[in-house]
XYZ file of C-alpha atoms in Angstrom:
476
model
C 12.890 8.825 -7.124
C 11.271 7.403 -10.180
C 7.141 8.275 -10.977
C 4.969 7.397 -13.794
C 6.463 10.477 -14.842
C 10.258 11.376 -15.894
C 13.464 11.472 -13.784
C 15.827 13.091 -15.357
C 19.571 11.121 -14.448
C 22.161 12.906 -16.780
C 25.408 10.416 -16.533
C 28.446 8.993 -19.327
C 31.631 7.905 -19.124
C 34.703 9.025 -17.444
C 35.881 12.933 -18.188
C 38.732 11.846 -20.478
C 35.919 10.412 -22.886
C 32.973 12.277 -24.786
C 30.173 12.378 -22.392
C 26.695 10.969 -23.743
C 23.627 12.364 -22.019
C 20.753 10.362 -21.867
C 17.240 10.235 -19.641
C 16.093 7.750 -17.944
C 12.190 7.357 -17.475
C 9.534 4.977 -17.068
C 8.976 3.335 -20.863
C 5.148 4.508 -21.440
C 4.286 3.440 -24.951
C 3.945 0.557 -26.901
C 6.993 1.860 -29.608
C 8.934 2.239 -26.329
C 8.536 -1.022 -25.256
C 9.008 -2.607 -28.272
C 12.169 -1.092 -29.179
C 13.212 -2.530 -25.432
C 12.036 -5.917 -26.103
C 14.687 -5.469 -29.955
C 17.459 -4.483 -27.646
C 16.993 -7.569 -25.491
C 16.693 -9.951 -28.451
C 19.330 -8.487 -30.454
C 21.661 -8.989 -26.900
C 20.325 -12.122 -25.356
C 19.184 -13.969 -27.977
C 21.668 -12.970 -31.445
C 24.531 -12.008 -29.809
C 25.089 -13.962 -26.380
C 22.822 -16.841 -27.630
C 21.469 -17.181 -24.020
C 17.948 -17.754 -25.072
C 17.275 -20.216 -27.966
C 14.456 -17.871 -30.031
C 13.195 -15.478 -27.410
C 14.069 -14.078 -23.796
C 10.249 -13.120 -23.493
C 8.852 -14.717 -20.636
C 5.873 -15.010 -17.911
C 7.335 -11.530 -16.063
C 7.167 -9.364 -19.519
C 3.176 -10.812 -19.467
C 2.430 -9.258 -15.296
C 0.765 -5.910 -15.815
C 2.870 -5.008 -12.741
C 6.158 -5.284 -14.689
C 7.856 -2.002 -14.864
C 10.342 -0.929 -17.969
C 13.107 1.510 -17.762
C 14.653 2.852 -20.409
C 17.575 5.368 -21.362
C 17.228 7.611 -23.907
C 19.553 9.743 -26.107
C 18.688 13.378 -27.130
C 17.730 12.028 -30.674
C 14.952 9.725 -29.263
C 17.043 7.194 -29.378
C 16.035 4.016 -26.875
C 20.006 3.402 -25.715
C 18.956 0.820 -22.888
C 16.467 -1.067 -20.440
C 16.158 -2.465 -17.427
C 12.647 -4.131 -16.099
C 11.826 -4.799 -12.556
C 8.904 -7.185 -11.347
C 7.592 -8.743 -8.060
C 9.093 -11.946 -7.464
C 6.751 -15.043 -8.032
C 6.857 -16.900 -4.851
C 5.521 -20.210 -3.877
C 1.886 -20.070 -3.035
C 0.816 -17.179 -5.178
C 1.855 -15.095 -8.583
C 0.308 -12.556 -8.006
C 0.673 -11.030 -4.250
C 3.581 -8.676 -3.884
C 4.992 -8.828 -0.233
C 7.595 -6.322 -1.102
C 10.220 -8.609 -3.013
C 11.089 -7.448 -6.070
C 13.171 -8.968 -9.368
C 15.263 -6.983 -12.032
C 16.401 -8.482 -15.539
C 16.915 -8.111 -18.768
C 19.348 -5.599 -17.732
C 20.447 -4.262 -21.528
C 22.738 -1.459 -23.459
C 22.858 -0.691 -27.445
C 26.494 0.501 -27.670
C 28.912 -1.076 -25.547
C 30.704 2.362 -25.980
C 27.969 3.816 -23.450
C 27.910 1.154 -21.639
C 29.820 2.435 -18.438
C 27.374 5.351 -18.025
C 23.825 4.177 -19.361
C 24.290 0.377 -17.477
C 24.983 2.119 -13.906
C 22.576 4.678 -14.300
C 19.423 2.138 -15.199
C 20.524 -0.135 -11.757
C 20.962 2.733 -9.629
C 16.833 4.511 -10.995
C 16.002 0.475 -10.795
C 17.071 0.769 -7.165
C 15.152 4.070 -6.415
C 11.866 2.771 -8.253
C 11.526 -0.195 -6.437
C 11.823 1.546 -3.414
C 9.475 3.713 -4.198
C 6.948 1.460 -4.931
C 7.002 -0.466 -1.669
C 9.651 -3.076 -1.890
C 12.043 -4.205 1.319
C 13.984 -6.804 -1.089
C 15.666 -6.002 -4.213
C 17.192 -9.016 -6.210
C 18.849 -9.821 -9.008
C 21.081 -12.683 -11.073
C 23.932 -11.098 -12.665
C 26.554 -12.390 -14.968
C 30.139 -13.111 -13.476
C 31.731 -10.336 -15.666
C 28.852 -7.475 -14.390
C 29.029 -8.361 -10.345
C 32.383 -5.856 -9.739
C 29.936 -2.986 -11.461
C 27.069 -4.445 -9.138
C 29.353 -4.261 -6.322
C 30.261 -0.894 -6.678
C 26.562 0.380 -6.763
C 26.161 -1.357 -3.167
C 24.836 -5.035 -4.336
C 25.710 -7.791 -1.930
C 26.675 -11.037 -3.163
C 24.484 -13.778 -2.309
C 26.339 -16.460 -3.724
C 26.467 -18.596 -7.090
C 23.409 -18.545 -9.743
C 22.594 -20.630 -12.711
C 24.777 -21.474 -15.377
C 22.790 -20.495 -18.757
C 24.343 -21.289 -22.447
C 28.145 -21.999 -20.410
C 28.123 -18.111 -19.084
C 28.237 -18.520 -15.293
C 25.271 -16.012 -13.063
C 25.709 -14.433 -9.476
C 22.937 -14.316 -7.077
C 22.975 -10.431 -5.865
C 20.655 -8.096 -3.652
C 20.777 -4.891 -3.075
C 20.060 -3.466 0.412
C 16.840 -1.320 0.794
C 17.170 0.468 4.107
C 13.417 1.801 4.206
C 12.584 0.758 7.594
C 16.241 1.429 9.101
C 15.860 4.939 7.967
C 12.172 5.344 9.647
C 13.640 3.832 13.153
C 16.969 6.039 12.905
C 13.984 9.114 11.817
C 12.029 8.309 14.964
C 13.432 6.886 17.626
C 17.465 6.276 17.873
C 18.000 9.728 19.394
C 15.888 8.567 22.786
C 19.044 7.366 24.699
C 20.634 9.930 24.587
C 18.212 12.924 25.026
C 16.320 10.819 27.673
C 19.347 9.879 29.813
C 19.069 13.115 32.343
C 16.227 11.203 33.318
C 17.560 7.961 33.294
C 20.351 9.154 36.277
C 16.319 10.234 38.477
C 15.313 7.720 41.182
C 12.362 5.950 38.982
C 13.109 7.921 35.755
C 12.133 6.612 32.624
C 9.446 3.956 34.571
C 9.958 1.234 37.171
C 12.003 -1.762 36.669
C 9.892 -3.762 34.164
C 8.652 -0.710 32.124
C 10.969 1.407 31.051
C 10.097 3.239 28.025
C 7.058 1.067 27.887
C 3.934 3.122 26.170
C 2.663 3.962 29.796
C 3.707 4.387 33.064
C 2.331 2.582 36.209
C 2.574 5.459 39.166
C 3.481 3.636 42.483
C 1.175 2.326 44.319
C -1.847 2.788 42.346
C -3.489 1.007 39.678
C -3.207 4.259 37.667
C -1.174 4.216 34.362
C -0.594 7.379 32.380
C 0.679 7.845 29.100
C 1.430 11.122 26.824
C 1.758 11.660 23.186
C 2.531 14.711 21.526
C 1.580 15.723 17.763
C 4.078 16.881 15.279
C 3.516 20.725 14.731
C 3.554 20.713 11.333
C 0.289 18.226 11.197
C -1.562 20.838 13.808
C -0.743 23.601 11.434
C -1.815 21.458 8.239
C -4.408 19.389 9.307
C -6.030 20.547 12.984
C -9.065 18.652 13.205
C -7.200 15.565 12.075
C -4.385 16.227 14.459
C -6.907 16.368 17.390
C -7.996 12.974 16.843
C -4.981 11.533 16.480
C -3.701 13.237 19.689
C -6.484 11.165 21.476
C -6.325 8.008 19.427
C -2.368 7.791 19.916
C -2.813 7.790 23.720
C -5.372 5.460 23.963
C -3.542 3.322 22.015
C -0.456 3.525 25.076
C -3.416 2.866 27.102
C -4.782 -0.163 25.310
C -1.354 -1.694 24.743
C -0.470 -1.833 28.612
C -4.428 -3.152 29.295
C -5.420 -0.397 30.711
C -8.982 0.733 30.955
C -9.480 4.338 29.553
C -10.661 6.979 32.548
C -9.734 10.347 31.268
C -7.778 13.025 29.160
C -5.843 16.368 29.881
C -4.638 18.278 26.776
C -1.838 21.160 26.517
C -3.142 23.043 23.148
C -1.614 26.081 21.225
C -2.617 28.045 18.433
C -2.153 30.984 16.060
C -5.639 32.440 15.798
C -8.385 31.164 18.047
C -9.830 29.449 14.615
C -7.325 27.043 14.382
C -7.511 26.595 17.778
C -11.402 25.956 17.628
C -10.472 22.924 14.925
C -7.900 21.326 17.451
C -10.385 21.348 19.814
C -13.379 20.297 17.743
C -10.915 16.896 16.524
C -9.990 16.101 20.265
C -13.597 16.416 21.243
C -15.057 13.968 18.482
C -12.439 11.484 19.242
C -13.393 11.761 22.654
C -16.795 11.374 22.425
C -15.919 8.562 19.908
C -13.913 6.644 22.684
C -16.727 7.555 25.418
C -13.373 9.458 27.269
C -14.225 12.813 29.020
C -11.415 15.287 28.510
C -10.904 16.801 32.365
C -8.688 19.826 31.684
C -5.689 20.792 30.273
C -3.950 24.001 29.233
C -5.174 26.174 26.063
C -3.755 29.219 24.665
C -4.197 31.629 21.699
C -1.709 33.700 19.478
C 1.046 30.938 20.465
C 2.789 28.586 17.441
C 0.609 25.083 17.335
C 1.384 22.670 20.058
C -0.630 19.797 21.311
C -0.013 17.020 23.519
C -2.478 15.212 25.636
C -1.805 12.645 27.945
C -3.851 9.986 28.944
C -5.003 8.208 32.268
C -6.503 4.758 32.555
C -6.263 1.818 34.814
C -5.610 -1.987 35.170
C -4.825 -3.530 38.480
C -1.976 -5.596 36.047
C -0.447 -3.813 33.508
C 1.421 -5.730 30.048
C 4.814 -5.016 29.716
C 6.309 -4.604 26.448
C 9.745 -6.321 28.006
C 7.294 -9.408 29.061
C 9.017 -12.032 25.617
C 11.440 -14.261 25.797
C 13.079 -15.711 22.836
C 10.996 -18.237 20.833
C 8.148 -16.091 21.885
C 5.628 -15.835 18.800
C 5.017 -12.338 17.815
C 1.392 -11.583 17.209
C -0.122 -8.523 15.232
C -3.719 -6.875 15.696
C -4.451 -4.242 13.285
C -7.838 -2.718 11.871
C -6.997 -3.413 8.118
C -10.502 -1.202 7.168
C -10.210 2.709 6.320
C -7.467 3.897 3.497
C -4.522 6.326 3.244
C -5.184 9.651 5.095
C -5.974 12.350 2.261
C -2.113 13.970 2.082
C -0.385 11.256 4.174
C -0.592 8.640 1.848
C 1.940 5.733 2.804
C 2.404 7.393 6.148
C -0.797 7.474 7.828
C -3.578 4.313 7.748
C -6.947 6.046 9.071
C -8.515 3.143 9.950
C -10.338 4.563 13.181
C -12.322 7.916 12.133
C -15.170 5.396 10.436
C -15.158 2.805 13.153
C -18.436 3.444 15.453
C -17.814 3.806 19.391
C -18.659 0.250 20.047
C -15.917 -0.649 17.673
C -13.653 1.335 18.862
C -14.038 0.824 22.413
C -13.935 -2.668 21.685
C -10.650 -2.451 20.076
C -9.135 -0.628 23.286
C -9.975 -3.306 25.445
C -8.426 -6.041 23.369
C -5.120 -6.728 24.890
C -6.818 -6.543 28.091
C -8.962 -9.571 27.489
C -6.145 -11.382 25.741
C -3.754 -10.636 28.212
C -0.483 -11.799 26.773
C 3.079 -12.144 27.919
C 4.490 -8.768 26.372
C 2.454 -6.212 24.252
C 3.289 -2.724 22.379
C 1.359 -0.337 20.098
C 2.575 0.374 16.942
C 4.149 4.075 16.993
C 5.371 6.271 14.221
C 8.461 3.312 13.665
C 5.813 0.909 12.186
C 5.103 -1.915 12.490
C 8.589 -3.257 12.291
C 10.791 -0.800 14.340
C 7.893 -1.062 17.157
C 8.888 -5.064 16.777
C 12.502 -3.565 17.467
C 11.442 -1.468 20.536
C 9.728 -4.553 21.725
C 12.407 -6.920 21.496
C 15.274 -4.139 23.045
C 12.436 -4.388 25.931
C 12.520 -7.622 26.458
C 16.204 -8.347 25.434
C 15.909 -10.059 22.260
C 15.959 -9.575 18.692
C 12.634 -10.356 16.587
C 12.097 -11.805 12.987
C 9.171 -11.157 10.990
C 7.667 -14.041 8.621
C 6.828 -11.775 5.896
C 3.579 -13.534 4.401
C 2.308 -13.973 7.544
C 2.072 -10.192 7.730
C -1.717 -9.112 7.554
C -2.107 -5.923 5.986
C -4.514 -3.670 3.270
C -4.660 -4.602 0.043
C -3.858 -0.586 -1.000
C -0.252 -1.102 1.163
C 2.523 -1.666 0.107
C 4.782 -3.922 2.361
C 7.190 -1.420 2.590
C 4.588 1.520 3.230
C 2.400 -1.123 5.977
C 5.686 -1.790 8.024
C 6.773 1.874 8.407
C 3.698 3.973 8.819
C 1.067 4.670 11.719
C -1.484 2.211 11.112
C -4.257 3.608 13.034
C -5.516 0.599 15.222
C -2.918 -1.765 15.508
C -1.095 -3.778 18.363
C 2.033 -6.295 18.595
C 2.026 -9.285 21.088
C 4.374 -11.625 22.513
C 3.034 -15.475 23.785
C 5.133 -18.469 24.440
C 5.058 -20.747 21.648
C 2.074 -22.923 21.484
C 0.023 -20.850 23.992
C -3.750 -21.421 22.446
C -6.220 -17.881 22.436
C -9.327 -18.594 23.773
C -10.474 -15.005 23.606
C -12.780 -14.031 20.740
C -11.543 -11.348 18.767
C -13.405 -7.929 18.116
C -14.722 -7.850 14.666
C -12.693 -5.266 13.148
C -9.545 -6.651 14.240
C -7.578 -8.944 12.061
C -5.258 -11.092 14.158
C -2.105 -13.151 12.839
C 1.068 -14.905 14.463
C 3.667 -13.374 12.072
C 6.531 -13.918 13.655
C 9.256 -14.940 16.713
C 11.631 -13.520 19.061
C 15.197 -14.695 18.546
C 18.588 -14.386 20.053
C 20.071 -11.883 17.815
C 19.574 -8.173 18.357
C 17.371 -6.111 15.479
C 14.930 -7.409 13.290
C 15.139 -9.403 10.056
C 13.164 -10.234 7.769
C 12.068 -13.770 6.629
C 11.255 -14.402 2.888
C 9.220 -17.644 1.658
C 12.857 -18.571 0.161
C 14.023 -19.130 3.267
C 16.932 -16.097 3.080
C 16.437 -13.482 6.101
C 17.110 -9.725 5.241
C 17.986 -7.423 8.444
C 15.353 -4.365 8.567
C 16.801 -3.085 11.981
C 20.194 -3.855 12.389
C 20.546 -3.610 15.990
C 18.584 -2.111 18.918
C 15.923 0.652 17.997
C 16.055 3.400 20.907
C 19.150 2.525 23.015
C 17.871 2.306 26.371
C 18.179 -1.459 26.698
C 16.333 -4.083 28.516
C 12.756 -2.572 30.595
């Protein structure tokens, strides 16, 4: 993918032609822009007469507005592209992850077959790259078989400019597909010898759910384990998050926090000492005692810690219906995690223990029909696991989303976001329940008939993030 830096894409023409390297990169300077903006006119305005005296416009004047360009060996600037949030009504200048390209250009139509591909398909990867879940674009009639073949789907008919007729096109940005297939699709499957166990997988009602009621108690337990890879670079972080993960499960059933036990491995008792020292401040953070566990030294890292809390009523995440509004609660404070950036939102290591405890018992007060915690499939493919739950689909009203100013839309919905819960309430239910001051809450959404999760834009068109259900094992 495409930084501020170069990528190099060598391409040309079929093998029975001469092929014409070129480069594509991010234009930098103001000679490379210019000689973009001459390729435009000389196209758009001379030679297709599309544009009366310029094709410069509002988009070429948003500081956000990135240039592509392909150039030859020589130096020579052979072709552009520029991509751009889309204006939407409301506000210019918030990107929600929909993105534009235009002014789509090529010097020599001799080059044409290799430079024009190439600049859509780096277009694709940039945007991508930089956040966005929507990728459009109005093409000429005569370009949409070349669009087609890159993977654009026709969205029907566009404006008619100067007599030459314009297809409305997207291309499909599978971002938050490819985090739910990363994460969670293989559960079915690997789960299902415990599926066939008398009360596998959870009682009737929560199955799969982020904790597990134990029969006839008030007792629910949940467990989490941390990716090895995180223990060996990051220990002290990866303690915390083994504790903040499960009391998370805990919060999202309504649970009231009573204890810890934690399974820890390490190479050298050092990095064992820094696992330990990162469970025990988050701990202490969360006023949770740790009562045992397992620990052992000169062992690959491994930790896991599970979690025990109670409520005399637990939430289910199967609890919607359709029509249900979906409600988020997230701690929009902190920043990207140093080395996780657009992966991991640490909004809980600067939150005192009031605020954190205060956080945990959020859902409890609340008490809605259906809640979930948002895992390592976002904020959208939790959505998913919560609708599969409760045997719907869900759809997401896109600037209704709250989320950081430093996230992208793309990067909020698909990372772990620290502190932050989804809810499901029958449509018009009023909350009456203050809301703890670092939590941001915000309907954003509805569950629907149709399995998956789509997206809806302020345009009105829906986009599908999750085509279909998110873990496979069905209704709770």
């Amino acid at each position: 993918m495409l930084s501020r830096g170069e990528l190099s894409i060598l391409s040309g023409l079929p093998r029975t032609t001469p092929r014409s390297e070129f480069l594509i990169t991010v234009a930098n300077s103001p000679r490379e822009h210019a000689a973009y903006r001459v390729l435009r006119h000389r196209e758009f305005v001379d030679r297709q007469a599309l544009f009366d005296r310029t094709d410069v416009d509002d988009i070429d004047d948003d500081p956000r507005t990135t240039v592509l360009i392909a150039t030859l060996p020589d130096g020579t600037i052979a072709g552009g592209v520029r991509i751009a949030p889309t204006p939407w009504a409301g506000s210019e200048h918030t990107d929600i992850g929909w993105w534009f390209g235009s002014r789509l250009v090529v010097a020599d139509p001799g080059l044409a077959a290799g430079i024009g591909p190439a600049l859509v398909r780096a277009a694709c990867a940039h945007v991508e790259q930089l956040g966005a879940l929507r990728f459009d674009a109005t093409v000429q009639d005569r370009y949409v078989p070349m669009f087609s073949r890159l993977g654009w789907q026709d969205r029907g008919p566009g404006p008619v400019i100067n007599e030459r007729s314009h297809r409305e096109m997207g291309y499909p940005l599978n971002r938050i597909q490819r985090t739910v297939d990363g994460t969670k699709a293989v559960l079915a499957e690997a789960l299902a010898p415990f599926a066939d166990q008398p009360g596998g997988l959870g009682a009737t009602g929560f199955r799969g759910d982020d904790g597990v009621p134990l029969p006839g108690t008030d007792v629910i337990a949940a467990c989490d384990a941390i990716i090895p890879s995180m223990i060996e670079r990051d220990p002290e972080w990866a303690g915390w998050c083994s504790v903040l993960v499960n009391l998370n499960d805990l919060s999202a059933m309504g649970a009231r926090p009573l204890g810890l036990l934690d399974a820890v491995g390490a190479p050298t008792t050092s990095h064992l000492t820094r696992i330990i020292r990162g469970i025990g401040s988050a701990a202490e953070a969360w006023r949770t005692p740790v009562l045992g566990g397992h620990t052992q030294v000169g062992v690959p890292s491994a930790l896991s810690v599970t979690a025990l809390g109670t409520t005399p009523s637990p939430l289910p995440a199967g609890g919607g219906r359709v029509g249900d509004t979906v409600t988020l609660h997230a701690d929009l404070g902190g920043s990207w995690r140093p080395g996780y950036h657009d992966r991991q939102w640490d909004s809980t290591s600067s939150r005192s223990s009031d605020e954190l405890c205060a956080m945990t018992s959020h859902l409890a007060t609340v008490r809605p029909a259906s809640a979930k915690d948002v895992s390592m499939a976002g904020i959208a493919g939790t959505l998913g696991m919560l609708a599969e739950a409760s045997g719907t689909g869900a759809e997401v009203d896109v600037t209704a989303v709250p989320r950081p100013g430093d996230a992208s839309m793309g990067a909020w919905l698909t990372c772990f976001p620290g502190y932050a819960m989804l809810s499901t309430d029958r449509a018009g239910t009023r909350r009456t329940v203050p809301t703890p001051a670092p939590v941001t809450t915000a309907d954003c959404g509805r569950l629907t008939a149709s399995p998956g999760v789509r997206l809806r834009w302020p345009d009105g068109e829906t986009t599908v993030a999750v085509a279909s259900t998110v873990t496979g094992l069905g209704v709770a």
